[in-house]
């Protein structure tokens, strides 16, 4: 009887221990999966917010709207003004070179995923790579190229974060225009950015452009046209909560 009682007790202990282990594993796995879902939802909401931001900045930069304010829900992600991205237009036949540095807006999630607004484009970057969620739209034909660079720059705080809703106020601050006009000229558009791979794929998909990496974080695109116009619009960015 004693042996049978001991065996029964041991059996109960083993079963109870197994149940506890299984509950623990399910809890850990479940919480991890739930957190992954929450992270993905944060990133998806960030992409949508930045697509609205891109539209609002376009209104300011190209439609004559004095200013626009975009709200961005943070929910444990940070919003900041990132390091400069460089756009360079070079037309050797005319001795023309225009270099513009712009400061992108970056939404950084805990998972390491980033959503970025830069010069009209919205990009997503994570461990799997870089994608262009909203591509820029250069106007390029065999006859002319219209290249517009939006130079965003902070005028106050450069970051906000926490459990809050942030505001991004963008205000136009002038536009400069430069043109060249040599028939059949070769034009080089260079982009230097941590997300140069996404820029290269997006611009290379344009039928008039051919793009390739040229070292470091730079991608160079080549096109042939008869006239090139480069517009640069300064847009002041003010972050708030």
Tab-separated table of C-alpha atoms in Angstrom:
chain	number	residue	atom	x	y	z
A	1	UNK	CA	0.000	0.000	0.000
A	2	UNK	CA	2.823	2.376	0.887
A	3	UNK	CA	4.524	1.817	-2.472
A	4	UNK	CA	1.268	2.404	-4.331
A	5	UNK	CA	0.625	5.629	-2.368
A	6	UNK	CA	4.123	6.861	-3.099
A	7	UNK	CA	3.742	6.044	-6.789
A	8	UNK	CA	0.417	7.874	-6.909
A	9	UNK	CA	1.929	10.899	-5.158
A	10	UNK	CA	4.891	10.964	-7.528
A	11	UNK	CA	2.510	10.691	-10.458
A	12	UNK	CA	0.490	13.659	-9.255
A	13	UNK	CA	3.653	15.690	-8.739
A	14	UNK	CA	4.927	14.883	-12.249
A	15	UNK	CA	1.577	15.709	-13.835
A	16	UNK	CA	1.207	18.921	-11.825
A	17	UNK	CA	4.756	19.954	-12.721
A	18	UNK	CA	4.135	19.233	-16.388
A	19	UNK	CA	0.963	21.336	-16.323
A	20	UNK	CA	2.828	24.232	-14.709
A	21	UNK	CA	5.602	24.027	-17.312
A	22	UNK	CA	3.085	23.940	-20.168
A	23	UNK	CA	1.162	26.892	-18.726
A	24	UNK	CA	4.414	28.791	-18.397
A	25	UNK	CA	5.444	28.040	-21.957
A	26	UNK	CA	2.040	28.980	-23.339
A	27	UNK	CA	2.050	32.201	-21.306
A	28	UNK	CA	5.521	33.217	-22.464
A	29	UNK	CA	4.797	32.329	-26.084
A	30	UNK	CA	1.401	33.977	-25.955
A	31	UNK	CA	2.731	37.210	-24.463
A	32	UNK	CA	5.574	37.300	-27.009
A	33	UNK	CA	3.131	36.782	-29.878
A	34	UNK	CA	0.828	39.457	-28.456
A	35	UNK	CA	3.719	41.907	-28.205
A	36	UNK	CA	4.704	41.131	-31.817
A	37	UNK	CA	1.140	41.882	-32.907
A	38	UNK	CA	1.163	45.156	-30.954
A	39	UNK	CA	4.519	46.150	-32.494
A	40	UNK	CA	3.220	45.428	-35.980
A	41	UNK	CA	0.089	47.473	-35.269
A	42	UNK	CA	2.220	50.388	-34.057
A	43	UNK	CA	4.321	50.251	-37.229
A	44	UNK	CA	1.247	50.003	-39.482
A	45	UNK	CA	-0.290	53.017	-37.759
A	46	UNK	CA	3.029	54.821	-38.120
A	47	UNK	CA	3.115	54.178	-41.872
A	48	UNK	CA	-0.432	55.506	-42.228
A	49	UNK	CA	0.390	58.612	-40.184
A	50	UNK	CA	3.503	59.275	-42.250
A	51	UNK	CA	1.557	58.868	-45.500
A	52	UNK	CA	-0.760	61.629	-44.235
A	53	UNK	CA	2.322	63.632	-43.232
A	54	UNK	CA	3.788	63.222	-46.731
A	55	UNK	CA	0.555	64.502	-48.289
A	56	UNK	CA	0.501	67.490	-45.926
A	57	UNK	CA	4.135	68.340	-46.660
A	58	UNK	CA	3.397	68.121	-50.398
A	59	UNK	CA	0.595	70.657	-49.879
A	60	UNK	CA	3.046	72.981	-48.138
A	61	UNK	CA	5.907	72.438	-50.603
A	62	UNK	CA	4.028	72.446	-53.915
A	63	UNK	CA	0.464	73.736	-53.454
A	64	UNK	CA	1.126	77.063	-51.763
A	65	UNK	CA	-0.395	76.051	-48.410
A	66	UNK	CA	1.405	78.103	-45.692
A	67	UNK	CA	1.477	75.314	-43.098
A	68	UNK	CA	-0.016	71.984	-42.091
A	69	UNK	CA	-0.144	70.079	-38.786
A	70	UNK	CA	-0.115	66.274	-38.685
A	71	UNK	CA	-0.829	64.241	-35.541
A	72	UNK	CA	1.084	61.017	-34.894
A	73	UNK	CA	0.097	58.518	-32.174
A	74	UNK	CA	3.286	57.380	-30.459
A	75	UNK	CA	2.213	54.585	-28.023
A	76	UNK	CA	5.702	53.601	-26.836
A	77	UNK	CA	7.497	54.647	-30.027
A	78	UNK	CA	9.705	57.697	-30.487
A	79	UNK	CA	9.513	60.406	-33.124
A	80	UNK	CA	12.668	62.296	-34.024
A	81	UNK	CA	14.465	64.276	-36.695
A	82	UNK	CA	17.124	61.969	-38.126
A	83	UNK	CA	20.613	62.589	-39.534
A	84	UNK	CA	20.888	64.342	-42.897
A	85	UNK	CA	20.103	62.628	-46.181
A	86	UNK	CA	21.860	64.104	-49.237
A	87	UNK	CA	20.413	64.562	-52.722
A	88	UNK	CA	22.789	65.677	-55.468
A	89	UNK	CA	21.974	66.595	-59.070
A	90	UNK	CA	24.958	66.812	-61.443
A	91	UNK	CA	24.821	67.814	-65.121
A	92	UNK	CA	28.439	67.659	-66.414
A	93	UNK	CA	27.662	69.179	-69.846
A	94	UNK	CA	26.471	72.408	-68.215
A	95	UNK	CA	28.851	72.353	-65.261
A	96	UNK	CA	25.803	72.199	-63.021
A	97	UNK	CA	25.826	70.662	-59.570
A	98	UNK	CA	23.224	71.077	-56.831
A	99	UNK	CA	23.595	69.384	-53.436
A	100	UNK	CA	20.826	69.473	-50.830
A	101	UNK	CA	20.884	68.040	-47.303
A	102	UNK	CA	17.506	67.297	-45.739
A	103	UNK	CA	16.641	65.997	-42.276
A	104	UNK	CA	14.182	63.055	-42.388
A	105	UNK	CA	11.533	62.350	-39.756
A	106	UNK	CA	11.946	58.952	-38.081
A	107	UNK	CA	9.405	56.916	-36.101
A	108	UNK	CA	11.344	54.298	-34.109
A	109	UNK	CA	9.524	51.273	-32.614
A	110	UNK	CA	10.889	49.123	-29.781
A	111	UNK	CA	11.193	46.181	-32.162
A	112	UNK	CA	13.870	48.039	-34.126
A	113	UNK	CA	11.533	48.840	-37.017
A	114	UNK	CA	11.654	52.403	-38.336
A	115	UNK	CA	9.216	54.397	-40.430
A	116	UNK	CA	10.838	57.343	-42.205
A	117	UNK	CA	9.621	60.401	-44.092
A	118	UNK	CA	12.242	61.829	-46.448
A	119	UNK	CA	11.766	64.162	-49.425
A	120	UNK	CA	8.215	63.114	-50.228
A	121	UNK	CA	8.808	59.403	-49.646
A	122	UNK	CA	7.726	57.124	-46.785
A	123	UNK	CA	10.034	54.195	-46.073
A	124	UNK	CA	9.905	51.234	-43.721
A	125	UNK	CA	13.088	49.667	-42.396
A	126	UNK	CA	13.479	46.545	-40.234
A	127	UNK	CA	15.710	43.493	-39.878
A	128	UNK	CA	14.281	42.042	-43.090
A	129	UNK	CA	15.344	45.053	-45.170
A	130	UNK	CA	14.023	48.336	-46.541
A	131	UNK	CA	10.874	49.045	-48.533
A	132	UNK	CA	9.384	52.202	-50.026
A	133	UNK	CA	5.827	52.446	-48.655
A	134	UNK	CA	5.118	55.669	-50.554
A	135	UNK	CA	7.553	56.405	-53.403
A	136	UNK	CA	8.585	59.870	-54.594
A	137	UNK	CA	7.333	60.978	-57.983
A	138	UNK	CA	10.076	62.616	-60.078
A	139	UNK	CA	8.704	64.033	-63.331
A	140	UNK	CA	11.105	62.748	-65.992
A	141	UNK	CA	10.680	62.393	-69.770
A	142	UNK	CA	13.052	62.373	-72.740
A	143	UNK	CA	12.419	66.116	-73.123
A	144	UNK	CA	12.684	67.364	-69.564
A	145	UNK	CA	13.241	66.426	-65.915
A	146	UNK	CA	11.530	68.193	-63.026
A	147	UNK	CA	13.286	67.245	-59.799
A	148	UNK	CA	11.848	68.670	-56.576
A	149	UNK	CA	13.710	68.347	-53.288
A	150	UNK	CA	11.884	69.086	-50.023
A	151	UNK	CA	14.458	70.218	-47.471
A	152	UNK	CA	12.896	69.547	-44.062
A	153	UNK	CA	14.723	70.978	-41.056
A	154	UNK	CA	13.866	71.234	-37.325
A	155	UNK	CA	13.225	74.627	-35.727
A	156	UNK	CA	12.785	73.489	-32.106
A	157	UNK	CA	12.745	70.081	-30.380
A	158	UNK	CA	14.238	67.242	-32.404
A	159	UNK	CA	12.469	64.340	-30.646
A	160	UNK	CA	9.346	63.382	-28.676
A	161	UNK	CA	8.277	60.051	-27.203
A	162	UNK	CA	6.232	58.137	-24.650
A	163	UNK	CA	2.513	57.431	-24.326
A	164	UNK	CA	1.217	60.475	-26.174
A	165	UNK	CA	0.086	61.920	-29.455
A	166	UNK	CA	2.668	64.128	-31.116
A	167	UNK	CA	2.078	66.978	-33.532
A	168	UNK	CA	4.251	67.745	-36.539
A	169	UNK	CA	3.802	71.289	-37.822
A	170	UNK	CA	5.354	71.927	-41.236
A	171	UNK	CA	5.730	75.458	-42.594
A	172	UNK	CA	6.977	76.595	-46.009
A	173	UNK	CA	10.068	78.800	-45.912
A	174	UNK	CA	10.884	79.594	-49.549
A	175	UNK	CA	11.694	77.853	-52.821
A	176	UNK	CA	14.687	78.197	-55.124
A	177	UNK	CA	14.760	77.020	-58.746
A	178	UNK	CA	17.704	76.271	-61.051
A	179	UNK	CA	17.562	75.052	-64.682
A	180	UNK	CA	19.881	73.669	-67.334
A	181	UNK	CA	19.176	73.177	-71.031
A	182	UNK	CA	21.641	71.179	-73.126
A	183	UNK	CA	19.959	68.827	-75.619
A	184	UNK	CA	20.540	65.141	-74.880
A	185	UNK	CA	22.352	65.911	-71.627
A	186	UNK	CA	23.246	63.214	-69.135
A	187	UNK	CA	21.967	63.897	-65.635
A	188	UNK	CA	23.175	62.170	-62.471
A	189	UNK	CA	20.930	61.992	-59.404
A	190	UNK	CA	22.784	60.726	-56.339
A	191	UNK	CA	21.129	59.843	-53.037
A	192	UNK	CA	23.167	59.268	-49.878
A	193	UNK	CA	21.077	57.709	-47.116
A	194	UNK	CA	21.082	54.775	-44.663
A	195	UNK	CA	18.109	53.623	-46.726
A	196	UNK	CA	19.859	53.933	-50.102
A	197	UNK	CA	18.794	50.419	-51.125
A	198	UNK	CA	15.110	51.362	-51.025
A	199	UNK	CA	15.834	54.632	-52.833
A	200	UNK	CA	17.763	52.786	-55.524
A	201	UNK	CA	15.006	50.238	-56.179
A	202	UNK	CA	12.313	52.911	-56.266
A	203	UNK	CA	14.118	55.295	-58.624
A	204	UNK	CA	15.396	52.455	-60.829
A	205	UNK	CA	11.790	51.400	-61.442
A	206	UNK	CA	11.284	54.684	-63.338
A	207	UNK	CA	11.545	53.938	-67.088
A	208	UNK	CA	13.861	56.914	-67.708
A	209	UNK	CA	16.323	56.101	-64.922
A	210	UNK	CA	19.053	53.533	-64.365
A	211	UNK	CA	20.391	53.264	-60.799
A	212	UNK	CA	23.240	51.420	-59.097
A	213	UNK	CA	25.102	51.619	-55.770
A	214	UNK	CA	28.412	53.485	-55.946
A	215	UNK	CA	29.848	52.683	-52.514
A	216	UNK	CA	29.032	53.465	-48.915
A	217	UNK	CA	25.448	54.620	-48.527
A	218	UNK	CA	25.144	56.241	-51.962
A	219	UNK	CA	23.112	55.185	-54.973
A	220	UNK	CA	23.607	56.944	-58.324
A	221	UNK	CA	20.910	57.243	-60.982
A	222	UNK	CA	21.542	58.252	-64.616
A	223	UNK	CA	19.041	59.725	-67.050
A	224	UNK	CA	19.187	61.496	-70.389
A	225	UNK	CA	16.997	64.504	-71.153
A	226	UNK	CA	17.054	67.907	-72.890
A	227	UNK	CA	16.199	70.161	-69.949
A	228	UNK	CA	16.568	69.789	-66.207
A	229	UNK	CA	14.921	71.884	-63.517
A	230	UNK	CA	15.763	71.461	-59.837
A	231	UNK	CA	13.458	73.035	-57.260
A	232	UNK	CA	14.365	73.129	-53.562
A	233	UNK	CA	11.672	74.018	-51.032
A	234	UNK	CA	12.648	74.654	-47.418
A	235	UNK	CA	10.084	73.317	-44.935
A	236	UNK	CA	10.466	74.084	-41.226
A	237	UNK	CA	9.451	71.224	-38.906
A	238	UNK	CA	8.235	71.803	-35.360
A	239	UNK	CA	7.583	68.780	-33.129
A	240	UNK	CA	5.223	69.011	-30.161
A	241	UNK	CA	2.991	66.930	-27.918
